[in-house]
Coordinates of C-alpha atoms and ligand atoms in Angstrom, one line a residue:
Chain A
M257 CA 81.0 82.5 146.2
D258 CA 80.4 78.1 146.2
R259 CA 83.7 76.7 146.6
D260 CA 82.3 73.2 147.5
K261 CA 83.7 72.1 143.8
L262 CA 87.0 74.2 144.9
A263 CA 87.3 72.1 148.4
V264 CA 87.8 68.4 147.0
L265 CA 90.8 69.5 144.9
A266 CA 93.3 67.7 145.3
I267 CA 96.3 70.5 144.9
S268 CA 100.4 68.5 145.2
E269 CA 102.6 71.6 145.8
S270 CA 104.6 71.4 142.3
G271 CA 101.2 73.3 140.9
F272 CA 99.5 69.7 139.5
I273 CA 95.8 70.1 140.8
F274 CA 93.5 67.0 140.1
D275 CA 89.0 67.1 140.3
P276 CA 88.1 63.3 141.5
V277 CA 84.6 64.4 140.2
T278 CA 86.0 65.0 137.1
G279 CA 89.2 63.0 136.4
H280 CA 90.2 66.9 134.6
S281 CA 93.5 67.9 135.7
Y282 CA 95.2 71.7 135.9
T283 CA 98.5 73.2 136.4
A284 CA 98.8 76.4 138.4
N285 CA 101.8 78.4 139.1
S286 CA 102.5 79.6 142.9
T287 CA 101.1 82.4 143.0
G288 CA 98.0 80.9 141.2
L289 CA 98.4 78.2 144.1
R290 CA 98.2 80.4 146.7
I291 CA 95.2 81.9 145.4
L292 CA 93.3 78.4 145.8
E293 CA 94.1 78.0 149.3
L294 CA 93.4 81.7 149.8
L295 CA 90.1 80.6 148.4
K296 CA 89.4 77.1 150.0
D297 CA 90.3 78.7 153.3
G298 CA 87.1 80.9 152.4
K299 CA 88.4 84.4 152.1
D300 CA 86.8 86.8 149.5
M301 CA 87.8 88.8 146.7
E302 CA 89.5 91.7 149.3
G303 CA 90.6 88.9 152.1
V304 CA 92.8 87.1 149.0
K305 CA 94.2 90.8 147.6
S306 CA 95.5 91.7 151.0
A307 CA 97.5 88.9 152.1
M308 CA 98.9 88.4 148.9
A309 CA 99.7 92.2 149.1
D310 CA 101.4 90.7 152.3
E311 CA 103.3 88.4 150.6
Y312 CA 104.1 89.7 147.4
E313 CA 105.6 92.2 145.9
A314 CA 102.8 93.3 144.3
G315 CA 100.6 96.8 143.8
E316 CA 96.8 96.9 144.8
D317 CA 95.8 97.8 141.5
E318 CA 97.6 95.1 139.8
L319 CA 96.4 92.1 142.1
S320 CA 92.8 93.0 141.8
V321 CA 93.0 93.3 138.1
D322 CA 95.0 89.2 138.0
I323 CA 92.8 88.5 141.0
N324 CA 90.2 89.2 138.9
D325 CA 91.2 87.5 136.1
F326 CA 91.9 84.1 138.0
I327 CA 88.7 83.9 139.2
E328 CA 86.8 84.3 135.6
N329 CA 89.3 81.4 134.7
L330 CA 88.0 79.6 138.0
K331 CA 83.9 80.2 136.8
K332 CA 85.2 79.3 133.2
Y333 CA 86.1 75.8 133.9
F334 CA 83.4 75.6 136.1
L335 CA 85.6 75.4 139.8
L336 CA 83.5 78.4 141.4
Chain B
M4 CA 110.6 90.1 153.2
K5 CA 107.9 89.9 150.5
K6 CA 108.0 87.6 147.5
E7 CA 108.5 88.4 144.1
Y8 CA 105.4 88.2 142.4
V9 CA 104.3 86.2 139.3
K10 CA 101.2 86.9 137.7
P11 CA 98.8 83.7 139.1
Y12 CA 97.8 81.1 136.5
I13 CA 95.6 77.7 136.4
K14 CA 95.4 75.9 133.1
K15 CA 93.4 72.8 132.6
Q16 CA 95.1 69.8 130.9
T17 CA 94.2 69.1 127.9
A18 CA 94.3 65.0 126.6
G19 CA 96.7 64.7 124.0
V20 CA 98.4 67.5 124.1
M21 CA 101.5 68.1 125.4
N22 CA 101.2 71.0 128.0
K23 CA 104.2 72.9 128.9
F24 CA 104.4 73.1 133.2
G25 CA 105.7 76.4 134.6
V26 CA 106.5 79.9 133.9
T27 CA 106.7 80.4 129.8
Y28 CA 109.5 83.6 129.4
N29 CA 108.7 85.9 126.5
K30 CA 112.0 85.8 124.7
G31 CA 110.1 88.1 121.9
H32 CA 110.1 90.9 123.5
R33 CA 111.3 94.2 121.3
E34 CA 112.6 97.4 123.8
E35 CA 113.8 99.4 120.0
I36 CA 113.1 99.8 116.9
E37 CA 116.3 100.3 114.9
G38 CA 118.3 101.7 117.8
V39 CA 115.7 103.8 119.0
P40 CA 114.4 102.7 122.4
V41 CA 110.9 102.4 122.4
A42 CA 110.4 104.5 125.3
Q43 CA 112.3 107.8 123.9
I44 CA 109.9 107.6 120.6
T45 CA 106.7 107.3 123.2
D46 CA 107.8 109.8 125.9
K47 CA 107.9 112.3 122.7
F48 CA 105.0 111.8 120.7
G49 CA 103.1 110.1 122.9
S50 CA 101.0 106.8 122.2
P51 CA 99.7 105.5 119.8
V52 CA 102.5 107.2 117.1
F53 CA 103.3 105.6 113.9
V54 CA 107.0 104.6 113.4
L55 CA 108.9 104.7 110.0
S56 CA 112.9 104.1 109.6
E57 CA 114.6 105.8 106.6
K58 CA 117.4 103.4 106.8
I59 CA 115.3 100.1 106.1
I60 CA 113.0 102.4 103.0
R61 CA 115.5 102.8 101.4
E62 CA 117.6 99.5 101.8
R63 CA 114.0 98.0 100.8
Y64 CA 114.4 100.2 97.3
R65 CA 117.9 99.9 96.7
T66 CA 117.5 96.2 97.2
I67 CA 114.8 96.1 94.1
Y68 CA 115.9 98.6 92.1
S69 CA 119.7 97.4 92.2
Y70 CA 118.4 93.9 91.4
F71 CA 115.5 94.5 88.9
S72 CA 118.1 97.2 87.0
S73 CA 121.0 94.0 87.1
K74 CA 118.2 91.9 85.6
Y75 CA 116.9 94.5 83.1
P76 CA 118.9 97.3 81.3
K77 CA 116.0 100.4 81.2
A78 CA 115.1 99.4 84.8
K79 CA 112.4 102.3 86.3
M80 CA 110.8 102.5 89.5
S81 CA 107.8 104.9 89.9
W82 CA 107.1 105.5 93.8
S83 CA 103.3 104.3 94.2
Y84 CA 101.3 107.3 96.3
K85 CA 98.5 105.8 97.6
T86 CA 100.6 102.9 99.4
N87 CA 102.7 105.7 101.9
Y88 CA 102.0 109.6 100.5
L89 CA 103.6 111.1 103.3
D90 CA 105.6 114.0 101.9
A91 CA 108.5 113.0 104.1
V92 CA 108.4 109.1 102.4
C93 CA 108.2 110.5 99.4
S94 CA 111.2 112.7 99.3
V95 CA 113.0 109.8 101.2
L96 CA 112.0 107.8 97.3
H97 CA 112.1 110.8 95.1
Q98 CA 115.3 111.1 96.6
E99 CA 116.6 107.5 95.5
G100 CA 115.8 108.4 92.2
E101 CA 111.6 107.4 92.3
T102 CA 109.4 109.1 89.6
A103 CA 106.0 109.9 91.5
E104 CA 102.9 107.2 90.9
V105 CA 99.5 109.0 91.3
V106 CA 96.1 107.7 90.6
S107 CA 94.6 111.1 91.5
D108 CA 94.4 115.2 90.9
F109 CA 94.8 115.1 94.6
E110 CA 97.7 112.7 94.7
Y111 CA 98.9 114.9 91.4
Q112 CA 99.6 118.3 92.7
K113 CA 101.0 116.7 96.3
A114 CA 103.8 115.2 94.0
R115 CA 104.0 118.6 92.4
R116 CA 104.0 120.9 95.4
L117 CA 106.9 118.3 96.9
G118 CA 108.8 119.4 93.8
V119 CA 108.4 116.7 91.2
P120 CA 108.3 118.3 88.1
G121 CA 105.2 117.1 86.1
N122 CA 107.7 115.3 83.3
K123 CA 108.5 112.7 86.4
I124 CA 104.9 111.9 87.1
I125 CA 102.9 108.8 86.1
Y126 CA 99.3 109.5 85.6
N127 CA 97.3 106.3 86.4
G128 CA 93.7 105.4 87.7
P129 CA 90.0 104.8 86.4
Y130 CA 88.9 108.1 86.8
K131 CA 90.9 111.5 85.9
P132 CA 89.6 114.9 85.4
L133 CA 89.8 116.9 82.2
E134 CA 91.7 120.0 83.5
S135 CA 93.6 117.5 85.7
I136 CA 94.3 115.7 82.0
V137 CA 94.9 118.7 81.0
T138 CA 97.3 120.0 83.3
A139 CA 99.3 116.4 83.0
L140 CA 99.7 116.4 79.2
K141 CA 101.2 120.7 79.8
E142 CA 103.3 119.8 82.1
G143 CA 104.7 116.6 80.7
A144 CA 103.4 113.9 82.2
M145 CA 102.9 110.3 81.5
V146 CA 99.1 109.9 81.4
N147 CA 97.8 105.9 80.9
L148 CA 93.7 105.4 79.6
D149 CA 91.3 103.4 81.3
N150 CA 88.7 103.3 78.8
F151 CA 86.9 105.1 76.1
D152 CA 85.4 107.5 77.3
E153 CA 88.6 109.1 79.0
I154 CA 90.4 108.7 75.6
I155 CA 87.7 110.8 73.7
K156 CA 88.6 113.2 77.2
A157 CA 92.3 112.9 76.9
E158 CA 91.5 114.0 73.1
E159 CA 89.6 116.8 73.9
A160 CA 92.4 117.8 76.6
A161 CA 95.0 117.4 73.7
K162 CA 92.8 119.4 71.5
S163 CA 92.5 122.0 73.8
L164 CA 96.3 122.5 74.3
G165 CA 97.2 122.7 70.3
K166 CA 98.9 119.9 69.9
K167 CA 99.6 116.2 69.7
F168 CA 100.4 114.0 72.7
P169 CA 102.0 111.0 74.0
V170 CA 99.6 108.4 76.3
G171 CA 99.4 105.3 77.5
I172 CA 96.6 103.1 78.2
R173 CA 96.2 100.5 80.8
V174 CA 95.3 96.9 79.7
T175 CA 94.1 93.8 81.7
M176 CA 94.3 90.3 81.3
D177 CA 93.8 86.8 82.6
T178 CA 97.0 85.6 84.9
G179 CA 96.0 82.9 86.1
V180 CA 95.2 84.6 89.5
Y181 CA 92.0 84.7 91.3
P182 CA 90.3 87.9 91.5
Q183 CA 91.4 89.2 88.0
W184 CA 91.2 92.7 88.5
S185 CA 89.0 93.4 85.5
R186 CA 87.7 96.3 85.9
F187 CA 90.3 98.6 85.1
G188 CA 91.2 99.2 81.8
F189 CA 91.3 97.5 78.2
V190 CA 91.0 93.6 78.2
I191 CA 94.0 92.0 76.3
E192 CA 92.2 88.9 75.1
N193 CA 89.2 89.9 73.2
G194 CA 90.7 92.7 71.1
N195 CA 89.4 95.8 73.0
A196 CA 93.0 97.3 74.0
F197 CA 94.1 96.6 70.4
N198 CA 90.9 98.6 69.5
A199 CA 91.5 101.4 71.9
V200 CA 94.9 102.0 70.5
K201 CA 93.5 101.8 67.4
R202 CA 91.3 104.7 68.6
I203 CA 94.1 106.6 69.8
Q204 CA 96.3 106.6 66.3
H205 CA 93.4 107.7 64.6
S206 CA 93.5 110.7 67.1
D207 CA 94.8 114.0 65.3
Y208 CA 95.6 114.6 69.3
L209 CA 97.0 111.9 70.6
R210 CA 99.6 108.6 69.3
L211 CA 100.4 106.0 71.6
E212 CA 103.5 105.8 73.8
G213 CA 103.2 102.8 76.1
I214 CA 101.2 100.1 78.0
H215 CA 100.7 100.0 81.7
C216 CA 99.0 97.5 83.9
H217 CA 98.6 96.6 87.6
I218 CA 97.9 92.8 88.4
G219 CA 96.8 93.6 91.5
T220 CA 97.6 93.9 95.5
F221 CA 99.4 91.4 97.3
M222 CA 100.5 88.8 94.8
L223 CA 101.4 85.4 95.8
E224 CA 102.4 83.9 92.6
P225 CA 105.1 85.2 91.1
N226 CA 103.8 83.1 87.7
A227 CA 101.2 85.9 87.1
Y228 CA 103.4 87.9 86.3
K229 CA 105.1 86.0 83.4
E230 CA 101.6 86.2 82.2
A231 CA 101.6 89.9 82.3
V232 CA 104.2 90.3 81.0
K233 CA 104.3 87.5 78.0
K234 CA 101.1 89.0 77.3
V235 CA 102.0 92.8 77.2
V236 CA 104.6 91.4 74.9
Q237 CA 102.5 90.0 72.4
L238 CA 100.4 93.1 72.5
M239 CA 103.4 95.3 72.3
R240 CA 104.3 93.5 69.2
K241 CA 101.3 93.7 67.9
I242 CA 100.6 96.6 68.0
E243 CA 103.8 98.2 66.6
K244 CA 103.3 96.1 63.5
E245 CA 100.0 97.3 62.6
F246 CA 100.8 101.3 63.3
E247 CA 104.1 101.2 62.5
I248 CA 105.2 103.2 65.7
S249 CA 107.5 101.8 68.3
V250 CA 105.9 101.8 72.0
S251 CA 108.8 103.2 74.3
Y252 CA 107.7 102.2 77.8
L253 CA 105.9 99.1 79.7
D254 CA 104.9 99.6 83.4
F255 CA 104.0 96.5 85.3
G256 CA 102.8 98.3 88.2
G257 CA 102.8 96.8 91.2
G258 CA 101.7 94.0 93.9
F259 CA 104.9 92.2 94.9
P260 CA 104.0 90.9 98.7
S261 CA 105.2 92.3 102.7
R262 CA 106.3 89.9 104.7
N263 CA 103.1 90.0 106.5
K264 CA 100.2 87.1 107.6
L265 CA 97.5 87.5 105.5
K266 CA 94.3 86.4 107.8
G267 CA 93.1 83.0 106.9
T268 CA 96.8 81.9 106.2
Y269 CA 98.5 79.0 108.0
L270 CA 101.8 79.7 107.2
P271 CA 104.3 82.3 108.7
P272 CA 104.7 84.7 106.5
E273 CA 108.7 83.5 106.1
V274 CA 107.3 80.6 104.4
S275 CA 104.2 81.8 102.4
V276 CA 105.1 85.0 100.9
Q277 CA 108.4 84.4 98.3
P278 CA 111.0 86.7 98.7
V279 CA 110.4 89.8 96.5
E280 CA 113.4 88.9 94.1
N281 CA 111.0 85.7 92.6
F282 CA 109.1 88.4 91.7
I283 CA 111.3 90.8 89.8
D284 CA 112.9 87.2 88.0
A285 CA 109.1 86.3 87.3
V286 CA 109.4 90.0 85.1
A287 CA 112.9 90.3 83.9
D288 CA 113.6 86.7 83.0
T289 CA 110.6 87.0 80.9
L290 CA 111.8 90.7 79.5
M291 CA 114.5 89.2 78.7
E292 CA 113.1 85.6 76.8
E293 CA 110.3 87.6 74.7
L294 CA 112.9 91.1 74.1
E295 CA 114.8 91.4 71.2
P296 CA 118.5 93.7 72.1
K297 CA 116.6 96.4 69.7
E298 CA 113.6 96.8 71.1
Y299 CA 114.1 96.7 74.4
P300 CA 112.4 99.6 76.3
E301 CA 112.1 101.2 79.2
V302 CA 110.6 99.2 82.0
Y303 CA 108.9 100.4 85.7
L304 CA 107.8 98.8 87.9
E305 CA 105.4 100.3 90.9
T306 CA 106.3 98.9 93.6
G307 CA 104.3 100.1 96.6
R308 CA 104.5 97.5 99.1
A309 CA 107.2 95.9 99.3
I310 CA 109.0 98.6 99.9
V311 CA 107.5 100.3 102.4
D312 CA 104.8 98.3 104.7
E313 CA 108.2 96.6 106.6
A314 CA 109.5 100.3 107.2
G315 CA 106.6 101.0 109.3
W316 CA 105.4 100.1 112.7
L317 CA 102.5 101.4 115.1
I318 CA 103.5 101.7 119.3
T319 CA 100.4 101.8 121.4
T320 CA 99.8 100.5 124.7
V321 CA 97.6 98.2 126.7
D322 CA 95.0 100.3 128.6
A323 CA 92.9 97.8 130.0
V324 CA 92.8 94.1 130.8
K325 CA 89.4 92.3 130.4
R326 CA 88.2 88.4 130.4
L327 CA 85.5 87.9 127.8
P328 CA 82.2 85.6 129.1
D329 CA 83.4 82.7 127.4
G330 CA 86.6 83.3 129.0
T331 CA 88.7 84.9 126.0
K332 CA 91.4 87.0 127.5
S333 CA 91.5 90.3 125.5
Y334 CA 93.3 94.0 125.7
I335 CA 91.7 97.2 124.7
I336 CA 94.8 99.8 123.4
D337 CA 94.7 103.0 122.4
A338 CA 94.6 102.9 118.8
G339 CA 91.8 101.5 116.6
V340 CA 90.9 99.9 113.8
N341 CA 90.1 103.5 112.1
L342 CA 94.2 104.4 111.9
L343 CA 94.7 100.7 110.5
Y344 CA 93.2 100.2 107.4
T345 CA 95.3 96.6 107.0
S346 CA 93.8 94.7 110.0
A347 CA 91.0 93.9 107.4
W348 CA 93.2 91.3 105.9
Y349 CA 96.8 91.2 108.2
N350 CA 97.4 89.6 111.1
Y351 CA 100.2 92.1 112.6
H352 CA 102.8 90.8 114.2
V353 CA 102.8 91.7 118.1
E354 CA 105.2 92.5 119.8
I355 CA 106.3 93.4 123.5
D356 CA 108.4 96.3 125.1
R357 CA 109.6 93.8 128.2
E358 CA 110.1 90.9 129.3
I359 CA 106.4 89.8 131.1
R360 CA 106.8 86.4 132.9
G361 CA 103.3 84.3 132.9
A362 CA 101.1 81.6 131.0
Y363 CA 100.8 82.5 127.3
E364 CA 97.1 82.7 126.3
N365 CA 95.4 83.3 123.3
S366 CA 94.2 86.9 123.1
I367 CA 91.9 89.4 121.5
I368 CA 93.0 93.2 121.0
Y369 CA 90.5 95.4 121.2
G370 CA 91.0 99.1 119.6
P371 CA 89.4 101.9 121.5
L372 CA 86.4 102.7 119.8
C373 CA 82.9 102.3 120.7
M374 CA 82.3 99.9 118.0
N375 CA 82.0 96.5 117.4
I376 CA 83.6 96.2 114.7
D377 CA 87.1 97.5 116.3
V378 CA 89.2 94.4 116.6
V379 CA 92.5 95.0 115.6
V380 CA 94.2 91.5 116.2
E381 CA 91.3 88.6 116.8
S382 CA 94.0 86.3 118.0
A383 CA 97.9 86.8 119.3
F384 CA 99.3 84.4 121.8
L385 CA 100.7 86.6 124.9
P386 CA 101.5 86.6 128.5
P387 CA 99.2 88.6 130.9
L388 CA 100.1 92.2 129.9
P389 CA 99.7 94.5 132.6
K390 CA 97.7 97.8 131.6
G391 CA 100.4 100.3 130.5
T392 CA 102.1 97.7 128.9
R393 CA 103.6 98.8 124.7
L394 CA 103.0 96.8 122.0
I395 CA 104.5 96.9 118.8
L396 CA 103.1 96.1 115.9
S397 CA 103.9 95.6 112.5
P398 CA 104.3 95.6 109.4
M399 CA 102.4 98.9 109.2
G400 CA 104.0 101.2 106.2
A401 CA 102.4 100.8 103.5
Y402 CA 98.1 101.8 102.8
N403 CA 97.4 102.4 106.8
M404 CA 98.9 106.5 106.6
T405 CA 96.7 106.5 103.8
Q406 CA 93.6 105.0 104.4
W407 CA 93.4 106.1 107.8
M408 CA 90.3 107.6 108.8
Q409 CA 89.3 110.8 111.5
F410 CA 86.3 109.0 113.2
I411 CA 85.9 109.6 117.2
R412 CA 89.3 109.6 117.8
Y413 CA 92.5 112.0 116.5
R414 CA 95.1 110.3 114.1
P415 CA 98.3 110.2 116.2
A416 CA 102.1 111.4 115.1
V417 CA 104.0 109.4 112.9
A418 CA 107.6 109.5 113.8
M419 CA 110.5 108.7 111.1
I420 CA 113.5 107.2 112.3
M421 CA 116.5 108.9 110.5
T422 CA 119.8 106.9 109.2
D423 CA 121.6 108.6 112.4
R424 CA 119.1 107.4 114.6
S425 CA 117.5 110.8 115.2
V426 CA 113.7 111.2 115.5
E427 CA 111.5 113.5 113.2
Q428 CA 107.8 113.8 114.0
I429 CA 107.0 113.5 109.9
R430 CA 103.2 114.1 111.1
R431 CA 101.8 115.8 114.0
P432 CA 99.4 114.4 115.5
E433 CA 95.6 115.7 114.5
T434 CA 94.3 118.8 116.8
L435 CA 90.2 119.3 116.8
Q436 CA 91.0 123.0 114.6
D437 CA 92.1 120.4 111.5
I438 CA 88.4 118.6 111.5
V439 CA 86.8 121.6 112.7
G440 CA 88.1 124.1 110.1
P441 CA 86.3 123.1 107.3
E442 CA 83.1 123.4 108.5
S443 CA 80.7 125.9 109.3
V444 CA 76.6 126.1 110.8
P445 CA 74.1 128.6 109.5
A446 CA 73.1 131.4 111.8
K447 CA 69.8 129.9 113.0
L448 CA 71.5 126.8 114.3
K449 CA 73.4 128.7 116.8
K450 CA 71.2 128.4 119.3
F451 CA 70.6 126.1 121.8
N452 CA 67.8 125.5 124.3
F453 CA 68.5 122.7 126.6
K454 CA 65.7 121.5 128.5
E455 CA 65.7 121.6 132.1
Ligands
PLP235 C1 98.2 101.6 89.5 C2 98.8 100.7 90.9 N1 100.2 100.8 90.8 C3 100.9 100.2 91.2 C4 100.2 100.6 92.7 C5 101.1 99.6 94.0 O1 100.8 98.2 94.8 P1 101.1 97.6 96.2 O2 102.0 98.4 97.0 O3 100.8 96.4 96.1 O4 102.7 97.4 94.6 C6 98.9 99.8 93.0 C7 98.1 99.9 94.2 O5 96.6 98.9 94.0 C8 97.7 100.5 91.7 O6 96.9 100.6 91.7

């Protein structure tokens, strides 16, 4: 995964995300923000999943589907 | 302690469009149908399952019939079998007093088998085998003839029975709607219908008794019925004068819409579809304006969709969640277009069985068939649905349970919620035997030679 684009994002705690390169802005919810942080920290999908499983009340299967979906969304926005 | 999990989302802000930030709660979820929990129905019958409500069928019928009969003294209604000919559905409507309107020998036999006497059947349609006309005439059914060849066929049938029988004709006309259903019946405007009556009246075995028309289905314009009534009454007057007969029934068919969102329409059905009363007004008020009290013939409506469509649902289950290469969210459910004939022109109302938090997205709902055409709902605004979520699709009562086909998968159970809220199975799910029963394999094809 190419994380250069993620690295430059300005992320506020309220969920507002600004991309200074393109000028686009995004909103995310708390779990979305957490996944972004974990990705920025260099975690791969497995790493994101196990971190999320430790922190949240959610099953591994549900998490992998959701994280996969989230990542696809980031690709759609050309953030990954 | 672990934190509560909400499905993650990220959404791009678009200039000029208000972005609501935060979690959207789905207030539209539905846990029950007519007082029966969705889970109770699926526990008993599995998924997918069609569900019909006895109560709503009766209520819809009563609303339409009582309004019609309050406006026209000789109001009659006949149940359009093709709209939904499950025995239990027909039985509810026969209990309410509707006769049977059939368009084939199969439907005729189905009505007879259910206990409808021949003289409570209207036999319509563009193709009626000779033997079926013989049976229908003999049993006293009202037979509406579609074309000149059929007049000759009916004459032959009557002749074989050795007496003169009353028949009706199906007519067609321009009512200002497009497309005109001109392929059914005799054209009024060019004199074709009049000539048909002339031919009938000249026969030793037939005489004209009634006039039938059906101007189309899912009509959105009540004025079309005004036109139809005017033209049919004019034709009736002309015939009665010319041949010194009295026409005893007029039949204006079906075609009233249900509250369903047609594809390509932007307004919700609550706005784009006029209430059924407006259509009945168009028929009944025009009749009252055009007719003298001494002339009042019996007037039939063969309303199908407007009675049964909103009395039906399909419960189906999300089996997989997928994001398409273009980023669109999609779901695969366990019911496909083979069961959902009306998916071709309806955008179904989609409800989910539980509260789901998360950002709403326009999503596509695919069926389980291994076919590109298997798109059940092209666009539904949905929160992130986990696998296993039940979707309740509606309205489903009209045309699906007759036009569904056995293709790739079995057809599922149909359940009816009775007025006391008990739930009855009115059609069991299909089994392999139901499908292979009629087949046979020539002896020489029975041995296989698989290569090692
Ligand atoms: C002759 C006839 N009568 C009644 C109907 C029922 O129509 P609807 O379900 O639109 O009311 C049809 C359907 O096409 C029909 O062909």
